[in-house]
Short mmCIF file of C-alpha atoms in Angstrom, two decimals:
data_model
loop_
_atom_site.label_atom_id
_atom_site.label_comp_id
_atom_site.label_asym_id
_atom_site.label_seq_id
_atom_site.Cartn_x
_atom_site.Cartn_y
_atom_site.Cartn_z
CA MET A 1 -0.13 0.31 0.15
CA TYR A 2 2.97 2.60 0.75
CA LYS A 3 4.28 2.32 -3.04
CA PHE A 4 1.06 2.57 -4.46
CA LEU A 5 -0.86 4.78 -2.43
CA ILE A 6 1.21 6.67 0.67
CA GLN A 7 4.49 6.92 -1.55
CA PRO A 8 2.99 8.91 -4.74
CA ILE A 9 1.27 11.30 -2.38
CA LEU A 10 4.27 12.42 -0.17
CA PHE A 11 6.38 12.79 -3.89
CA LEU A 12 4.00 15.07 -4.97
CA LEU A 13 5.85 17.72 -1.60
CA GLU A 14 8.78 19.03 -1.73
CA ALA A 15 11.34 16.54 -0.39
CA GLU A 16 11.59 18.68 3.36
CA LYS A 17 7.73 19.20 3.43
CA ALA A 18 6.78 15.50 2.91
CA HIS A 19 9.31 14.46 5.90
CA ARG A 20 7.45 17.28 7.75
CA PHE A 21 3.75 16.10 7.39
CA THR A 22 5.43 12.33 7.87
CA ALA A 23 5.78 13.94 11.48
CA PHE A 24 2.89 15.78 11.54
CA CYS A 25 0.97 12.59 10.56
CA LEU A 26 1.89 10.38 13.00
CA LYS A 27 1.94 12.82 15.44
CA THR A 28 -1.55 13.31 15.52
CA ALA A 29 -2.20 9.03 14.84
CA PHE A 30 -0.34 8.53 17.94
CA ARG A 31 -2.78 10.41 20.06
CA ILE A 32 -5.74 7.97 18.89
CA PRO A 33 -5.92 4.93 21.13
CA GLY A 34 -5.04 1.46 19.97
CA ILE A 35 -2.84 3.26 17.37
CA LYS A 36 0.21 2.51 18.85
CA ALA A 37 -0.74 -1.37 20.01
CA LEU A 38 -1.89 -2.22 16.10
CA CYS A 39 1.60 -0.41 14.37
CA ARG A 40 3.68 -1.92 16.66
CA TRP A 41 1.75 -5.96 15.43
CA SER A 42 1.45 -4.48 12.26
CA PHE A 43 5.67 -3.25 12.01
CA SER A 44 7.45 -4.96 14.34
CA PHE A 45 9.28 -8.57 14.31
CA GLU A 46 10.69 -10.37 17.23
CA HIS A 47 13.38 -13.08 17.09
CA PRO A 48 16.03 -14.68 19.64
CA SER A 49 18.00 -15.08 16.88
CA LEU A 50 18.13 -11.28 15.67
CA GLU A 51 19.34 -10.49 19.16
CA LYS A 52 22.50 -9.17 19.26
CA GLU A 53 25.14 -7.68 22.59
CA VAL A 54 27.34 -5.26 20.85
CA PHE A 55 30.02 -2.64 22.48
CA GLY A 56 27.94 -3.76 26.01
CA LEU A 57 24.65 -2.97 25.04
CA ARG A 58 21.25 -5.46 24.14
CA PHE A 59 19.71 -5.06 21.01
CA LYS A 60 16.49 -6.57 20.14
CA ASN A 61 17.55 -6.15 16.28
CA PRO A 62 20.43 -5.27 14.32
CA ILE A 63 18.46 -3.00 12.84
CA GLY A 64 18.87 0.64 13.51
CA LEU A 65 17.46 4.20 12.63
CA ALA A 66 20.22 6.40 10.79
CA ALA A 67 20.74 10.01 11.84
CA GLY A 68 18.96 13.13 10.54
CA PHE A 69 15.59 10.98 10.44
CA ASP A 70 14.87 11.75 13.63
CA LYS A 71 17.23 14.94 14.51
CA ASP A 72 15.62 16.65 17.29
CA ALA A 73 14.25 13.87 19.34
CA GLU A 74 11.02 14.60 18.31
CA LEU A 75 9.75 11.21 16.88
CA ILE A 76 11.24 7.95 19.10
CA ASN A 77 7.83 6.84 20.97
CA GLU A 78 6.30 6.51 17.58
CA LEU A 79 9.28 5.31 15.84
CA SER A 80 9.70 3.50 18.22
CA CYS A 81 6.54 1.70 17.37
CA PHE A 82 8.57 0.72 13.98
CA GLY A 83 10.21 -2.58 14.35
CA PHE A 84 13.89 -1.17 14.99
CA GLY A 85 16.11 -2.48 17.74
CA PHE A 86 17.89 1.07 18.12
CA ILE A 87 17.51 4.54 16.96
CA GLU A 88 20.75 7.31 16.52
CA ILE A 89 19.29 11.09 17.16
CA GLY A 90 21.08 14.05 15.99
CA THR A 91 23.05 15.54 15.07
CA LEU A 92 22.85 17.75 17.83
CA THR A 93 24.39 20.67 18.49
CA PRO A 94 25.59 22.98 21.58
CA LYS A 95 23.17 25.55 20.39
CA PRO A 96 20.56 25.75 18.15
CA GLN A 97 20.71 26.37 14.44
CA ALA A 98 18.61 26.80 10.82
CA GLY A 99 20.86 24.89 8.97
CA ASN A 100 21.77 25.64 4.75
CA PRO A 101 19.01 28.03 2.95
CA LYS A 102 15.90 25.69 1.47
CA PRO A 103 15.55 23.71 -1.05
CA ARG A 104 18.22 21.30 0.48
CA LEU A 105 16.91 18.02 0.19
CA PHE A 106 16.13 16.20 -2.75
CA ARG A 107 14.99 12.53 -4.20
CA LEU A 108 15.94 11.16 -7.11
CA LYS A 109 13.57 8.62 -7.69
CA LYS A 110 15.31 6.84 -10.47
CA ASP A 111 18.33 5.96 -8.16
CA GLN A 112 16.19 5.46 -5.12
CA ALA A 113 18.47 8.11 -3.78
CA LEU A 114 18.41 11.08 -1.87
CA ILE A 115 20.98 14.73 -1.92
CA ASN A 116 20.78 16.01 1.07
CA ARG A 117 22.45 20.02 1.79
CA MET A 118 20.52 20.57 5.56
CA GLY A 119 23.92 21.32 7.23
CA PHE A 120 23.20 20.47 10.99
CA ASN A 121 19.67 22.10 11.10
CA ASN A 122 18.25 21.51 14.50
CA LYS A 123 16.48 23.10 17.97
CA GLY A 124 19.98 22.51 19.81
CA VAL A 125 21.22 19.29 21.83
CA GLU A 126 19.49 20.95 25.31
CA ASN A 127 15.93 20.87 22.97
CA ALA A 128 16.30 17.79 22.30
CA VAL A 129 17.12 16.61 26.18
CA ALA A 130 13.85 17.99 27.59
CA ARG A 131 11.65 15.27 25.26
CA LEU A 132 14.25 12.72 25.84
CA GLN A 133 13.69 13.10 29.74
CA LYS A 134 9.68 12.63 28.83
CA ARG A 135 10.38 9.29 26.48
CA GLN A 136 8.64 6.18 26.30
CA SER A 137 9.86 4.34 24.76
CA LYS A 138 12.90 1.37 26.25
CA LEU A 139 14.28 1.51 23.00
CA ILE A 140 18.48 2.04 22.50
CA ILE A 141 18.55 5.69 21.40
CA GLY A 142 22.05 6.61 20.20
CA GLY A 143 22.76 10.57 20.25
CA ASN A 144 24.78 11.97 16.81
CA ILE A 145 26.98 15.15 18.09
CA GLY A 146 28.45 17.91 16.32
CA LYS A 147 30.29 21.16 16.05
CA ASN A 148 28.11 24.45 15.54
CA LYS A 149 28.34 26.26 11.94
CA ASN A 150 29.98 29.20 12.81
CA THR A 151 32.64 27.08 15.71
CA PRO A 152 35.93 27.28 14.03
CA ASN A 153 37.54 23.62 13.69
CA ASP A 154 40.32 24.82 16.11
CA GLU A 155 37.44 25.28 18.69
CA ALA A 156 35.02 22.72 17.84
CA LEU A 157 36.39 20.50 20.75
CA SER A 158 34.70 22.98 23.50
CA ASP A 159 31.24 21.85 21.01
CA TYR A 160 31.54 18.14 21.02
CA LEU A 161 32.39 18.82 24.58
CA GLN A 162 29.34 20.47 25.37
CA ALA A 163 26.93 18.52 23.38
CA PHE A 164 28.44 15.07 24.72
CA GLU A 165 28.02 16.26 28.37
CA THR A 166 24.32 17.99 27.89
CA LEU A 167 23.30 14.19 26.59
CA TYR A 168 24.54 11.85 28.49
CA PRO A 169 22.76 10.74 31.30
CA TRP A 170 19.60 10.59 28.50
CA VAL A 171 21.25 8.31 25.06
CA ASP A 172 22.88 4.69 25.51
CA TYR A 173 25.57 5.76 23.17
CA PHE A 174 27.70 8.30 21.10
CA THR A 175 28.42 9.25 17.72
CA VAL A 176 31.05 12.07 16.58
CA ASN A 177 29.18 13.19 13.25
CA VAL A 178 32.78 14.53 10.84
CA SER A 179 32.38 13.15 8.14
CA SER A 180 29.13 15.42 6.87
CA PRO A 181 29.69 17.31 3.83
CA ASN A 182 27.32 19.86 4.13
CA THR A 183 28.85 22.07 7.32
CA PRO A 184 32.17 23.13 5.67
CA GLY A 185 35.60 22.35 7.23
CA LEU A 186 34.18 19.54 9.16
CA ARG A 187 35.74 17.01 7.36
CA ALA A 188 38.81 18.31 7.76
CA LEU A 189 38.09 17.05 11.41
CA GLN A 190 38.50 13.47 9.68
CA GLU A 191 42.47 13.77 9.51
CA LYS A 192 44.62 11.91 11.67
CA GLU A 193 45.88 14.78 14.40
CA PRO A 194 42.81 16.51 15.20
CA LEU A 195 40.62 13.57 14.74
CA LEU A 196 43.17 11.56 17.70
CA ALA A 197 43.19 14.62 19.66
CA LEU A 198 39.18 15.02 19.42
CA LEU A 199 38.47 11.30 20.37
CA HIS A 200 40.78 11.46 23.37
CA ALA A 201 39.10 14.08 24.62
CA LEU A 202 35.98 12.76 24.66
CA GLN A 203 36.60 9.33 25.77
CA GLU A 204 38.81 10.77 28.82
CA LYS A 205 35.88 12.93 29.75
CA ASN A 206 33.35 9.56 29.10
CA LEU A 207 35.92 7.32 31.88
CA GLN A 208 35.56 9.68 34.57
CA LYS A 209 32.24 8.67 34.85
CA THR A 210 31.05 6.24 36.40
CA LYS A 211 29.11 4.52 34.34
CA PRO A 212 31.10 5.06 30.65
CA LYS A 213 28.79 5.10 27.56
CA PRO A 214 29.93 3.73 23.25
CA ILE A 215 31.68 6.46 22.30
CA LEU A 216 31.27 5.30 17.61
CA LEU A 217 33.18 7.43 15.19
CA LYS A 218 30.92 8.13 12.43
CA ILE A 219 32.77 8.14 8.50
CA ALA A 220 33.15 9.21 5.04
CA PRO A 221 32.81 6.55 2.59
CA ASP A 222 35.20 8.74 0.51
CA LEU A 223 38.10 8.09 2.37
CA SER A 224 41.17 6.70 0.67
CA ASN A 225 42.25 2.94 2.04
CA GLU A 226 45.22 4.38 3.73
CA GLN A 227 42.90 7.49 5.13
CA LEU A 228 41.08 4.34 6.60
CA ASP A 229 44.55 3.37 7.62
CA GLU A 230 44.63 5.68 9.95
CA ILE A 231 41.04 5.64 11.56
CA ILE A 232 41.62 2.31 12.59
CA GLU A 233 44.80 3.50 14.34
CA VAL A 234 43.05 6.22 15.78
CA VAL A 235 39.92 4.00 17.01
CA LEU A 236 42.21 1.87 18.38
CA SER A 237 44.67 4.80 19.75
CA SER A 238 41.99 6.70 21.54
CA GLN A 239 40.27 3.27 22.46
CA ILE A 240 36.48 4.56 21.33
CA ALA A 241 33.53 1.61 20.94
CA GLY A 242 33.63 1.50 16.83
CA VAL A 243 33.12 2.93 14.02
CA ILE A 244 29.86 3.68 11.37
CA ALA A 245 29.94 2.87 8.24
CA THR A 246 29.03 5.64 6.27
CA ASN A 247 28.22 8.87 6.17
CA THR A 248 26.59 10.14 2.73
CA THR A 249 29.18 10.93 -0.72
CA ILE A 250 30.62 13.63 -2.64
CA GLN A 251 31.00 12.22 -5.58
CA ARG A 252 28.12 11.75 -8.68
CA GLU A 253 29.32 8.31 -10.38
CA ASN A 254 26.94 5.52 -11.60
CA LEU A 255 23.58 7.75 -11.28
CA GLN A 256 20.89 7.46 -14.06
CA THR A 257 19.57 10.18 -13.05
CA PRO A 258 19.97 13.15 -15.75
CA ALA A 259 23.45 14.74 -15.78
CA LYS A 260 21.56 18.58 -15.81
CA LEU A 261 19.07 17.55 -12.94
CA ILE A 262 22.14 16.47 -10.52
CA GLU A 263 24.25 19.29 -11.78
CA LYS A 264 20.70 21.91 -10.73
CA ILE A 265 20.56 20.26 -6.95
CA GLY A 266 24.21 20.89 -7.14
CA SER A 267 26.10 20.04 -3.45
CA GLY A 268 25.17 17.76 -0.93
CA GLY A 269 25.59 14.71 0.35
CA LEU A 270 24.81 11.45 -1.74
CA SER A 271 22.61 8.89 -0.52
CA GLY A 272 20.31 5.28 -1.44
CA GLN A 273 21.31 2.47 -3.40
CA VAL A 274 24.08 3.96 -5.20
CA LEU A 275 26.29 3.47 -2.38
CA LYS A 276 26.12 0.18 -1.31
CA ASP A 277 29.30 -1.06 -3.29
CA ARG A 278 31.54 1.51 -1.67
CA SER A 279 30.20 1.54 2.18
CA THR A 280 29.95 -2.39 2.41
CA GLU A 281 33.42 -2.09 0.83
CA VAL A 282 34.84 0.32 3.71
CA ILE A 283 32.82 -2.42 6.50
CA ARG A 284 35.29 -5.19 4.62
CA TYR A 285 37.75 -3.01 4.45
CA LEU A 286 37.82 -2.09 8.32
CA LYS A 287 37.03 -5.39 9.87
CA GLU A 288 39.63 -7.19 7.73
CA ASN A 289 42.82 -4.11 8.31
CA SER A 290 41.34 -3.94 12.62
CA GLN A 291 41.53 -8.12 12.32
CA GLY A 292 37.27 -7.22 14.13
CA ALA A 293 39.34 -4.97 16.77
CA PHE A 294 36.11 -3.05 17.02
CA PRO A 295 32.01 -3.17 16.46
CA ILE A 296 31.20 -1.44 12.77
CA ILE A 297 28.18 -0.10 12.11
CA GLY A 298 26.91 -0.97 8.78
CA VAL A 299 24.88 2.16 6.80
CA GLY A 300 25.11 3.47 3.17
CA GLY A 301 22.78 2.01 -0.11
CA ILE A 302 19.89 -1.25 2.13
CA ASN A 303 17.27 -0.79 -0.16
CA ALA A 304 16.71 -4.65 0.46
CA PRO A 305 16.91 -7.23 2.64
CA GLU A 306 19.64 -9.10 1.02
CA ASP A 307 21.29 -6.04 1.81
CA ALA A 308 21.55 -5.91 5.41
CA LEU A 309 22.32 -9.55 5.00
CA GLU A 310 25.11 -8.80 2.76
CA LYS A 311 26.42 -5.95 5.41
CA LEU A 312 26.51 -7.31 8.33
CA LYS A 313 28.31 -10.39 6.73
CA ALA A 314 31.11 -8.21 4.99
CA GLY A 315 31.39 -7.03 9.07
CA ALA A 316 29.16 -4.66 10.60
CA SER A 317 27.88 -5.79 13.94
CA LEU A 318 24.60 -3.59 12.98
CA VAL A 319 23.48 -2.24 10.21
CA GLN A 320 21.26 1.53 10.22
CA ILE A 321 18.73 2.63 7.64
CA TYR A 322 17.40 6.03 6.04
CA THR A 323 17.37 6.40 2.57
CA GLY A 324 15.90 3.53 1.86
CA PHE A 325 12.98 3.39 4.56
CA VAL A 326 11.87 6.54 2.68
CA TYR A 327 11.35 4.60 0.01
CA GLN A 328 10.22 1.57 0.68
CA GLY A 329 8.60 2.73 3.46
CA PRO A 330 6.73 1.74 7.45
CA ALA A 331 7.69 -2.44 6.62
CA PHE A 332 10.73 -1.91 5.97
CA VAL A 333 11.99 -3.50 9.21
CA LYS A 334 9.60 -5.98 9.26
CA ARG A 335 10.81 -7.35 5.93
CA ILE A 336 14.27 -7.11 6.69
CA THR A 337 14.87 -8.92 10.36
CA ARG A 338 12.03 -11.92 9.20
CA PHE A 339 14.43 -12.38 6.09
CA LEU A 340 17.62 -12.33 8.68
CA ALA A 341 15.58 -15.16 11.06
CA ARG A 342 15.48 -16.88 7.52
CA SER A 343 18.82 -16.45 7.00
CA VAL A 344 20.66 -17.40 10.20
#
């Protein structure tokens, strides 16, 4: 029903307006008695073989919702009814920021892909905490943190530490985002020396806590093998919990969408089916060259249940979806989990 009725209606709207409309509809629908239970019954599938323990956390299944879909933790209670094993909120910055000028989110329907240049638009970490304090869902929640656009890179650590401290009591793990292509200069923080300094400082602060929480690093798919080797060194040196591979790409290769339309859309991070092979390559490279020294969350191009299994076999402990959820609809997680249960 989603692909033949709901998606065509949503796709009549601009992508960002469709996202806001969907959020409004979810909020409204879940006020109706019984909808929550009906949604959970319709879209969730649980099986003992799907349960996994990764970096000290117990996941009911390995399928998560990637950061960006619910930036401000507005839909956690609703989205938890769609079968996810975990949800990652953010990217959150210390101060609220509007993000880049609109339009900034575009569909490439022929490629089952999206291009976004959102620019860390969010209401600020304290706003998200106010919602997290009232959440009803017990689902594992990750907090994706970044720096404000106007914060220079040499002062970025202060932003990350502030976001970490504010969010710490309310999430189960952290993701350090230095790989978005939509904040000027951010990806420079992926270079070895600044990244080491950032992660060492965060982990030092983390280890001072009574109960340290897993810290993950989210990396770009556009890194060379030499840069991936450095990522492995940084992760091992800083002793953070693991890596999320990968963020969106700045590449525009192998697209079916006409080149003129791609040029008209302009800059931004590309996500979706076209990213599947590269993200899997990165997962496999990290797994093999680190000798499985740390867990990996695989994300990028999961548009079918088989794609999730491929990433798990390549070395991912967990996977996340976003663009596939947009194109495949609310039953997508259940399709994946049932497929994985049969494939064990």
